[in-house]
mmCIF file of N, CA and C in Angstrom:
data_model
loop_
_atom_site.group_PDB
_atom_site.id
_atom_site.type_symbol
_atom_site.label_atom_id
_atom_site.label_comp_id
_atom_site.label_asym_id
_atom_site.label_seq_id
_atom_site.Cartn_x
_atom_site.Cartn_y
_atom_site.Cartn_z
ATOM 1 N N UNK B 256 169.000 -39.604 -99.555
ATOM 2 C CA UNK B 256 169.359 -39.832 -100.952
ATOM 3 C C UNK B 256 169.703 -38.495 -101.611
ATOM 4 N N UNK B 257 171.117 -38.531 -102.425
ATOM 5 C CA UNK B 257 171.307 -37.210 -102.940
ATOM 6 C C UNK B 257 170.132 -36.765 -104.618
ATOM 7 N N UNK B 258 170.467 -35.639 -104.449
ATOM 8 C CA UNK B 258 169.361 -35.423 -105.667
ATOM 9 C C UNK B 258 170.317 -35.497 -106.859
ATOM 10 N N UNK B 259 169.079 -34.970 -108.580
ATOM 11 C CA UNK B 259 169.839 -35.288 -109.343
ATOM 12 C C UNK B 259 170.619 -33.596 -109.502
ATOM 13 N N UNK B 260 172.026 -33.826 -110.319
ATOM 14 C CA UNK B 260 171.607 -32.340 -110.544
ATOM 15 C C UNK B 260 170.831 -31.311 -111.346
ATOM 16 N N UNK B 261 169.960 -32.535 -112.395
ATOM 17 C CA UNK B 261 169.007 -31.820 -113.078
ATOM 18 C C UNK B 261 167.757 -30.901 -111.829
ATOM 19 N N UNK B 262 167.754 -31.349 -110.765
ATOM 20 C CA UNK B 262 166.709 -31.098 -109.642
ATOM 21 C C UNK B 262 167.536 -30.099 -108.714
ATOM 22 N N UNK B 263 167.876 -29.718 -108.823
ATOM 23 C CA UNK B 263 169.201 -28.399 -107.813
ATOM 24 C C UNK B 263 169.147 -27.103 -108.275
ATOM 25 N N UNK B 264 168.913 -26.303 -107.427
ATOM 26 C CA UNK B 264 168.824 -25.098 -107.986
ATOM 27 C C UNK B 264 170.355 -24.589 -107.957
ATOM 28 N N UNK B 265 170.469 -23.386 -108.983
ATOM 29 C CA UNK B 265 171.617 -23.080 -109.064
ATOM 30 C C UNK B 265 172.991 -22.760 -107.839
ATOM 31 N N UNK B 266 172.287 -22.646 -106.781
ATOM 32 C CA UNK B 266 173.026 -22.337 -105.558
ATOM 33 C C UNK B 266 173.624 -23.774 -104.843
ATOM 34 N N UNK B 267 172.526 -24.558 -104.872
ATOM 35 C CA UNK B 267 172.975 -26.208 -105.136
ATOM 36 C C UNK B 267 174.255 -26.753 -105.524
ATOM 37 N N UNK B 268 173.512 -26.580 -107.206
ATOM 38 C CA UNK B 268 174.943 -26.789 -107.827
ATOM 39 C C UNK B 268 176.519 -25.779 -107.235
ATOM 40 N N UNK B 269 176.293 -24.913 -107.314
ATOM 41 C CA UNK B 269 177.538 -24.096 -106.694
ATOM 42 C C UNK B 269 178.343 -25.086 -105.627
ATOM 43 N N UNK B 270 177.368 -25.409 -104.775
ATOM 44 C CA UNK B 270 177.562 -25.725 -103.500
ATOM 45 C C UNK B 270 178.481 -27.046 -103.575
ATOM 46 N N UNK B 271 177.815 -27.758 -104.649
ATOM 47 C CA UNK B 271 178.106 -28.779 -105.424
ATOM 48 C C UNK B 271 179.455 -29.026 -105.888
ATOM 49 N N UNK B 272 179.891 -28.385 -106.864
ATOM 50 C CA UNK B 272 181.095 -27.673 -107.665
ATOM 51 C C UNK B 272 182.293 -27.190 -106.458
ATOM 52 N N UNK B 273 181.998 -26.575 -105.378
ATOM 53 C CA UNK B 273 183.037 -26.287 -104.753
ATOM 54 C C UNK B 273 183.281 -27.911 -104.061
ATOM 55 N N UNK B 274 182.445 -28.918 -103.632
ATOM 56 C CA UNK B 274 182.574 -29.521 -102.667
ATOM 57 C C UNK B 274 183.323 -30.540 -103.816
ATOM 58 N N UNK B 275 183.089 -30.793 -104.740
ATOM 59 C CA UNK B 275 183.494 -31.765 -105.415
ATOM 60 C C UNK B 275 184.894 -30.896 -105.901
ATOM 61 N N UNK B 276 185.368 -30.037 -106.056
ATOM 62 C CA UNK B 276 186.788 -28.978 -106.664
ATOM 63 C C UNK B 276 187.479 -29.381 -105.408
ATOM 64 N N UNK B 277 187.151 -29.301 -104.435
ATOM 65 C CA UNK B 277 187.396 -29.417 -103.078
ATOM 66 C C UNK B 277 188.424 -31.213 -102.830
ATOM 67 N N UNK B 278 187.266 -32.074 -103.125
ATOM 68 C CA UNK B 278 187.586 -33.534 -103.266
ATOM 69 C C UNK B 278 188.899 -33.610 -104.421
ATOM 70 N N UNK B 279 188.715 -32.984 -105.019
ATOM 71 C CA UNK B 279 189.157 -33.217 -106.569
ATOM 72 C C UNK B 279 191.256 -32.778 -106.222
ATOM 73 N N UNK B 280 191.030 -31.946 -105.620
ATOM 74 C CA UNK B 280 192.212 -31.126 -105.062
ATOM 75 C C UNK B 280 193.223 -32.003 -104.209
ATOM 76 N N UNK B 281 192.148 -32.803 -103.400
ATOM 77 C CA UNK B 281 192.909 -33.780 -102.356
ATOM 78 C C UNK B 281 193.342 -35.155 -102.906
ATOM 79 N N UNK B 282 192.420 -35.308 -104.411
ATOM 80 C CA UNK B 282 192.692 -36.675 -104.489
ATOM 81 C C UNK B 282 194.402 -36.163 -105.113
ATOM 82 N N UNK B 283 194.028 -34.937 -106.304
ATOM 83 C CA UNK B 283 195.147 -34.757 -106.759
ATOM 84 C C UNK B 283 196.634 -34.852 -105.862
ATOM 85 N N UNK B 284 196.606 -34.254 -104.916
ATOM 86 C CA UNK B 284 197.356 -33.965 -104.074
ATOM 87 C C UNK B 284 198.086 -35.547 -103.333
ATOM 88 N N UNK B 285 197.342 -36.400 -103.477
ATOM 89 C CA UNK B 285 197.144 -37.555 -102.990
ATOM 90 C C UNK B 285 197.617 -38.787 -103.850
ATOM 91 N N UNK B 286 197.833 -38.103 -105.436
ATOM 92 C CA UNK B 286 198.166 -39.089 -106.042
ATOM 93 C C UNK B 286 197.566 -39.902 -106.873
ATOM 94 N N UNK B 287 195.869 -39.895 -106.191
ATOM 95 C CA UNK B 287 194.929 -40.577 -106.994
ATOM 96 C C UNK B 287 194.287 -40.431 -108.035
ATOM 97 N N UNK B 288 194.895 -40.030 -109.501
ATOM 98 C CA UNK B 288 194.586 -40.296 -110.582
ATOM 99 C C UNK B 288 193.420 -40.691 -111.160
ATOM 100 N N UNK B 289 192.629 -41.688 -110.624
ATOM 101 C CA UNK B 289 191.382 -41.976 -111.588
ATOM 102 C C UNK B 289 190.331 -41.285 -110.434
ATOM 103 N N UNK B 290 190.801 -41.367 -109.438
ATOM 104 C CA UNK B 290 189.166 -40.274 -108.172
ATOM 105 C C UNK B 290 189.426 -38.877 -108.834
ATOM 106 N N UNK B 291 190.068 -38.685 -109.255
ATOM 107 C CA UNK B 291 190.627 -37.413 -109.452
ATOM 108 C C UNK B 291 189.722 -37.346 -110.985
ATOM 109 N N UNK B 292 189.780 -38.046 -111.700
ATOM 110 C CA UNK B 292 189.237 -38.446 -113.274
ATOM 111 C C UNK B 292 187.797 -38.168 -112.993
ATOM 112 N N UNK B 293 187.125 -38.996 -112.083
ATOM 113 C CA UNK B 293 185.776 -39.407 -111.903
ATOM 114 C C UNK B 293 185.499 -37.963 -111.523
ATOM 115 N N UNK B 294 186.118 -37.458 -110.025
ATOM 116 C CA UNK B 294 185.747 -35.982 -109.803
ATOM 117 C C UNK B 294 185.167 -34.401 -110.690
ATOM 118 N N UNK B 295 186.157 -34.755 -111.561
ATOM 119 C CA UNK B 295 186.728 -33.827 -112.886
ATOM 120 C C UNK B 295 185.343 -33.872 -113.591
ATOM 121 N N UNK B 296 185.011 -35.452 -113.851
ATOM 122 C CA UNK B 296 183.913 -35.032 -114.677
ATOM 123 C C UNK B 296 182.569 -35.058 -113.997
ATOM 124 N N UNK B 297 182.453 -35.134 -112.871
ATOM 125 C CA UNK B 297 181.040 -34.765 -112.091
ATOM 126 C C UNK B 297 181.031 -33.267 -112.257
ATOM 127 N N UNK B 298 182.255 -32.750 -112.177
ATOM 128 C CA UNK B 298 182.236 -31.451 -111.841
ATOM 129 C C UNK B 298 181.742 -30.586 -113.133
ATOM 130 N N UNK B 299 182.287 -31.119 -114.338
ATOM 131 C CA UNK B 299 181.735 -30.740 -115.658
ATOM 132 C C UNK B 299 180.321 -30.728 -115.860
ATOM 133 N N UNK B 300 179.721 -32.044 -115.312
ATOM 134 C CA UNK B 300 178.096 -32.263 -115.196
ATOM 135 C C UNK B 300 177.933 -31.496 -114.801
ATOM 136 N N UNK B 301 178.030 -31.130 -113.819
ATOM 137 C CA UNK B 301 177.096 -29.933 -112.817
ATOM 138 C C UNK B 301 177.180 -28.844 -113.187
ATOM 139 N N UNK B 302 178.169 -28.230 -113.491
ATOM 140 C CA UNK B 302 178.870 -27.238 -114.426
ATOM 141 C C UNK B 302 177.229 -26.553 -115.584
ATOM 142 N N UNK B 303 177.556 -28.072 -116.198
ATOM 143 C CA UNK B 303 176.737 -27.821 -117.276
ATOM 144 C C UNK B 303 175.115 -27.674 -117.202
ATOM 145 N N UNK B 304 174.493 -28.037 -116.047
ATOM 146 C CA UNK B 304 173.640 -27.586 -115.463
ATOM 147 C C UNK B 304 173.666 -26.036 -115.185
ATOM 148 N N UNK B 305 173.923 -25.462 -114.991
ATOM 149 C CA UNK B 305 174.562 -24.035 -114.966
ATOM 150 C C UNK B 305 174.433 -22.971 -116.169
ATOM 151 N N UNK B 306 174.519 -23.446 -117.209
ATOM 152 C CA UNK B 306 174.317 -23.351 -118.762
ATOM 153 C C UNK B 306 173.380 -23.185 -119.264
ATOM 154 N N UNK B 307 172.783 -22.502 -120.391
ATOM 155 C CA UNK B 307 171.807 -22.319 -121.042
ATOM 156 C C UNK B 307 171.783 -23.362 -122.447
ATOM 157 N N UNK B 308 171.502 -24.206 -122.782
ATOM 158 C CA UNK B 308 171.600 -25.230 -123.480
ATOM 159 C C UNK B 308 171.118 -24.836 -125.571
ATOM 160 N N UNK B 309 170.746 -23.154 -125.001
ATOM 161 C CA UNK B 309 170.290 -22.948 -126.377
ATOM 162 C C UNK B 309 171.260 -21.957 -126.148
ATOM 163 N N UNK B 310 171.923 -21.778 -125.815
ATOM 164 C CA UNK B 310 173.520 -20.713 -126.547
ATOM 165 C C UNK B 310 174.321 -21.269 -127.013
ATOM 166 N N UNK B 311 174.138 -23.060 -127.448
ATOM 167 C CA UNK B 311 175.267 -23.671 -127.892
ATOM 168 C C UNK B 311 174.222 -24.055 -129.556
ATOM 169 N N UNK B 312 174.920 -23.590 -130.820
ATOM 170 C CA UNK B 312 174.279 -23.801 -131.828
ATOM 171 C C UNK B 312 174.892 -24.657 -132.654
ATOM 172 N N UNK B 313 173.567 -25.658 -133.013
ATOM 173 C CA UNK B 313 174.197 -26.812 -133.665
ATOM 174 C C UNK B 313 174.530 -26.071 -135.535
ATOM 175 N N UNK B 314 175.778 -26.810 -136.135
ATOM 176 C CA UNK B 314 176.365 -26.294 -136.778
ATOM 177 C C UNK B 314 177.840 -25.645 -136.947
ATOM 178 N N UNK B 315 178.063 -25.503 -135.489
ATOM 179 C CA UNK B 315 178.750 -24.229 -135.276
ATOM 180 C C UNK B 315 180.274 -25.355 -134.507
ATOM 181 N N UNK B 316 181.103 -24.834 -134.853
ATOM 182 C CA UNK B 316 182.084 -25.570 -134.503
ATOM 183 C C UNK B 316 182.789 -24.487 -132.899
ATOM 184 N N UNK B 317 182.894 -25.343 -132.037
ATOM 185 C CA UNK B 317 183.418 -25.050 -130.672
ATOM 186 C C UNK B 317 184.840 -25.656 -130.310
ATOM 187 N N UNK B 318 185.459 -25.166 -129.727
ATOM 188 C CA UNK B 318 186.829 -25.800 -128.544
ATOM 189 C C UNK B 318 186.567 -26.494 -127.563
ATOM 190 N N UNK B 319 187.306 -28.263 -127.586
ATOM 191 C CA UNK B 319 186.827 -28.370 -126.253
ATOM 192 C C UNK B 319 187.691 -28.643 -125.026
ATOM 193 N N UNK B 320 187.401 -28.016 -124.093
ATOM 194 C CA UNK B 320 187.931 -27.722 -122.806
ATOM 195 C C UNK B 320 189.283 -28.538 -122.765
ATOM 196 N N UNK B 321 190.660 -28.108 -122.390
ATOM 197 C CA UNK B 321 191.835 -29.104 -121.982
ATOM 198 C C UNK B 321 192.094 -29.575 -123.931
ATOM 199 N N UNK B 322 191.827 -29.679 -124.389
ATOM 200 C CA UNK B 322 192.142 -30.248 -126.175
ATOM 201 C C UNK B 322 192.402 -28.838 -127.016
ATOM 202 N N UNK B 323 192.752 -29.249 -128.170
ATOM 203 C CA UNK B 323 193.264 -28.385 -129.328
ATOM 204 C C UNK B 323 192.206 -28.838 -129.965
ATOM 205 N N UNK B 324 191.167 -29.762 -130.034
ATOM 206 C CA UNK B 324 190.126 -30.519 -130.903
ATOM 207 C C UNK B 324 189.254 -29.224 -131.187
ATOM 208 N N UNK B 325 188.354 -29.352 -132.167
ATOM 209 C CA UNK B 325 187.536 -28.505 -132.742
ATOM 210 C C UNK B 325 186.010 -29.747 -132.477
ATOM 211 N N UNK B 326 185.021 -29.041 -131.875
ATOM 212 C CA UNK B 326 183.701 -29.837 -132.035
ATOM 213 C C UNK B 326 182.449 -29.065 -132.667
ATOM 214 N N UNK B 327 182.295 -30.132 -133.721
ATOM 215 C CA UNK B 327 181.327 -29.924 -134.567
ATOM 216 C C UNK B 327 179.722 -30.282 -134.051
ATOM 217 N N UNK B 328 178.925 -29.504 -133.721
ATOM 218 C CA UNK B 328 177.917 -29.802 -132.869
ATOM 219 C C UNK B 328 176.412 -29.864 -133.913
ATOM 220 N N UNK B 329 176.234 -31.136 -133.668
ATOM 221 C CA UNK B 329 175.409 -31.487 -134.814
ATOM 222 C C UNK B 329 173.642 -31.211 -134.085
ATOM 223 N N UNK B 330 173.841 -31.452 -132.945
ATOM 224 C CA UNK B 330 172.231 -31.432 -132.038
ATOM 225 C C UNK B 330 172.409 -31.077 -130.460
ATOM 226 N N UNK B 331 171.556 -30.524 -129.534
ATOM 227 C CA UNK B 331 172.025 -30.579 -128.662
ATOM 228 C C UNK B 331 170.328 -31.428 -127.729
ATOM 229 N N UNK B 332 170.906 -31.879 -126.825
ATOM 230 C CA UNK B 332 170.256 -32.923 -125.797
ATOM 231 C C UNK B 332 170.015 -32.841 -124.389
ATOM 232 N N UNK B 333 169.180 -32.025 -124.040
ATOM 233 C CA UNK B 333 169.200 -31.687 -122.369
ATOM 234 C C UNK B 333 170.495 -30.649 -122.129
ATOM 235 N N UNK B 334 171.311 -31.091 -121.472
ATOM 236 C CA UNK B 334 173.049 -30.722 -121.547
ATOM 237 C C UNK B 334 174.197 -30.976 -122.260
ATOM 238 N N UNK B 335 173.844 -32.102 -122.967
ATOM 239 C CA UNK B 335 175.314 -32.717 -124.228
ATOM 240 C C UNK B 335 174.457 -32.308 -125.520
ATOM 241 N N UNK B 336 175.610 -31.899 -125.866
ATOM 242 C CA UNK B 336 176.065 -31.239 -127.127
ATOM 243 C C UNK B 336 176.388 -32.990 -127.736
ATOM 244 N N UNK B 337 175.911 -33.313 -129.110
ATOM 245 C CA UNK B 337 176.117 -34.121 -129.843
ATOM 246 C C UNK B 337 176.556 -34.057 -131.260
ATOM 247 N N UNK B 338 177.626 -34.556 -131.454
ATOM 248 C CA UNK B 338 178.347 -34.117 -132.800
ATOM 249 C C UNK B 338 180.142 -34.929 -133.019
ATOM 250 N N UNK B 339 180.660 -33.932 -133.459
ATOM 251 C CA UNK B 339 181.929 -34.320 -134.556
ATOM 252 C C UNK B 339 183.209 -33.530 -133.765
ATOM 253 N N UNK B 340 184.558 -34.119 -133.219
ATOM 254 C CA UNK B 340 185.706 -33.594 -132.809
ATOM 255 C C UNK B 340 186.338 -33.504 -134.768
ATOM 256 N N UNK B 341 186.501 -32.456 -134.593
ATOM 257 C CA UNK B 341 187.352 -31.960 -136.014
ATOM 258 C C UNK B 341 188.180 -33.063 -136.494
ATOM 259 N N UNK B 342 188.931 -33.662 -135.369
ATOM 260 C CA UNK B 342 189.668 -34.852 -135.668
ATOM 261 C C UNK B 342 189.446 -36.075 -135.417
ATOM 262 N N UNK B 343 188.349 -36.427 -135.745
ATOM 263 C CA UNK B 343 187.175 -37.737 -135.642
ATOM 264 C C UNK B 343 186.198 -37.785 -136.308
ATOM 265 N N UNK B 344 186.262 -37.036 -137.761
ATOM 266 C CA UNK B 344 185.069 -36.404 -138.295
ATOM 267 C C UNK B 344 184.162 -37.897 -138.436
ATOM 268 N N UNK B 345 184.000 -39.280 -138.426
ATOM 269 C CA UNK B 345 183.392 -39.954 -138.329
ATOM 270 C C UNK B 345 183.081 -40.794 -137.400
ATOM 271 N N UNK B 346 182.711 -40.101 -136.015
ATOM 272 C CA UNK B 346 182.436 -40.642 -134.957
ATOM 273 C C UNK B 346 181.748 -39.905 -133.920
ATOM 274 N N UNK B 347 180.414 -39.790 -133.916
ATOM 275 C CA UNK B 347 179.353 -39.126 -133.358
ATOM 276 C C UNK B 347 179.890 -39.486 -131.862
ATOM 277 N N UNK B 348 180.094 -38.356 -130.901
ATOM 278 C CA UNK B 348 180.015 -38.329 -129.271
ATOM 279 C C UNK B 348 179.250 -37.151 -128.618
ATOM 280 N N UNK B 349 178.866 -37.211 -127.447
ATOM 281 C CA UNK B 349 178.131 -36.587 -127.010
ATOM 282 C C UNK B 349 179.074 -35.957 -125.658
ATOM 283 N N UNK B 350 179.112 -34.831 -125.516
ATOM 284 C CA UNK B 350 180.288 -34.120 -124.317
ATOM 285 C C UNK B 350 179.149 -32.978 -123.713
ATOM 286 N N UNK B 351 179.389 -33.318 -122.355
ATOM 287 C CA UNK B 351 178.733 -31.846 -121.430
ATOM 288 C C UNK B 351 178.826 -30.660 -122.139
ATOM 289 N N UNK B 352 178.344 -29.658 -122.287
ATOM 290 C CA UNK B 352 178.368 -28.285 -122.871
ATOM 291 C C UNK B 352 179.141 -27.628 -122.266
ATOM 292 N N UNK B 353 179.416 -27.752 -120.487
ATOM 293 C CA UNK B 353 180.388 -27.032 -120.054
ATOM 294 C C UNK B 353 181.747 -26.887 -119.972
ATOM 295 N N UNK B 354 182.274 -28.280 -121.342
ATOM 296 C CA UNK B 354 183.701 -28.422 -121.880
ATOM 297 C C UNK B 354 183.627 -27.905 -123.026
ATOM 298 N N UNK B 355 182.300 -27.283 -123.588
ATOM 299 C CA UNK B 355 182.740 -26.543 -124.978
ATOM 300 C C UNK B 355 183.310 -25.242 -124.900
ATOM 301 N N UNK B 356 184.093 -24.383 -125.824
ATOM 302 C CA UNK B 356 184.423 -22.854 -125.252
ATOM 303 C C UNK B 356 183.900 -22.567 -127.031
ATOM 304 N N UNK B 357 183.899 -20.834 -126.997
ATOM 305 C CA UNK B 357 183.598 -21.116 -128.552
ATOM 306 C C UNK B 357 184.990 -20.513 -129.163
ATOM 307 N N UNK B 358 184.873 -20.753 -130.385
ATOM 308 C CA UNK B 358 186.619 -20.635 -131.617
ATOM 309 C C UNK B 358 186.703 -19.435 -131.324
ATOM 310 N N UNK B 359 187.754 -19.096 -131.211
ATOM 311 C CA UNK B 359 188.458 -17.591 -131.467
ATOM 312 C C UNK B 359 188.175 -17.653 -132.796
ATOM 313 N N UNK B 360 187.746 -16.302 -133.320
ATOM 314 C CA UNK B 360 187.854 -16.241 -134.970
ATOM 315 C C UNK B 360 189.256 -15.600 -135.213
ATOM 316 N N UNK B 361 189.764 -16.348 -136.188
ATOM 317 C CA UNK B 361 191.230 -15.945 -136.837
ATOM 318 C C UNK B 361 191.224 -14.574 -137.263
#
């Protein structure tokens, strides 16, 4: 039985991340679109395991990964960040931390 990746030590996860970048590459290559989807975001999970979960401050508006969106991070939860896309201001979602980047300041 595989473990979770909350239970993996960081070398794990690595191990993890390449094997699934790895999958992710072939489905692309292959055409397959939604393995390719599913891949993408295991890989973010694990990712975000990787992370320090208190360098992301609620309040604070972030970029998220692949979007122009702005996220407004109202709480954070184990690994998801919970809050507001700039352009959804009324619709609470919860996204891995390892798709947040933080704002360039203007």
């Amino acid at each position: 039985m595989e473990k979770r990746y909350s239970q993996m030590t960081p070398h794990e996860l690595n191990t993890e991340i390449a094997s699934l970048s790895e999958k992710a590459r072939k489905a692309e290559q292959h055409g397959i679109i939604n393995e390719l989807a599913v891949l993408e975001r295991k890989i973010a999970m694990a990712k975000a395991y990787l992370l320090n979960p208190e360098d992301f401050t609620p309040g604070e508006t972030y970029r998220v990964e692949g979007s122009e969106d702005g996220f407004i991070i109202s709480y954070v939860n184990g690994v998801f960040a919970w809050g507001y896309r700039t352009s959804a201001p009324d619709q609470e979602e919860a996204l891995p931390i390892s798709v947040l980047r933080e704002q360039k300041q203007a």
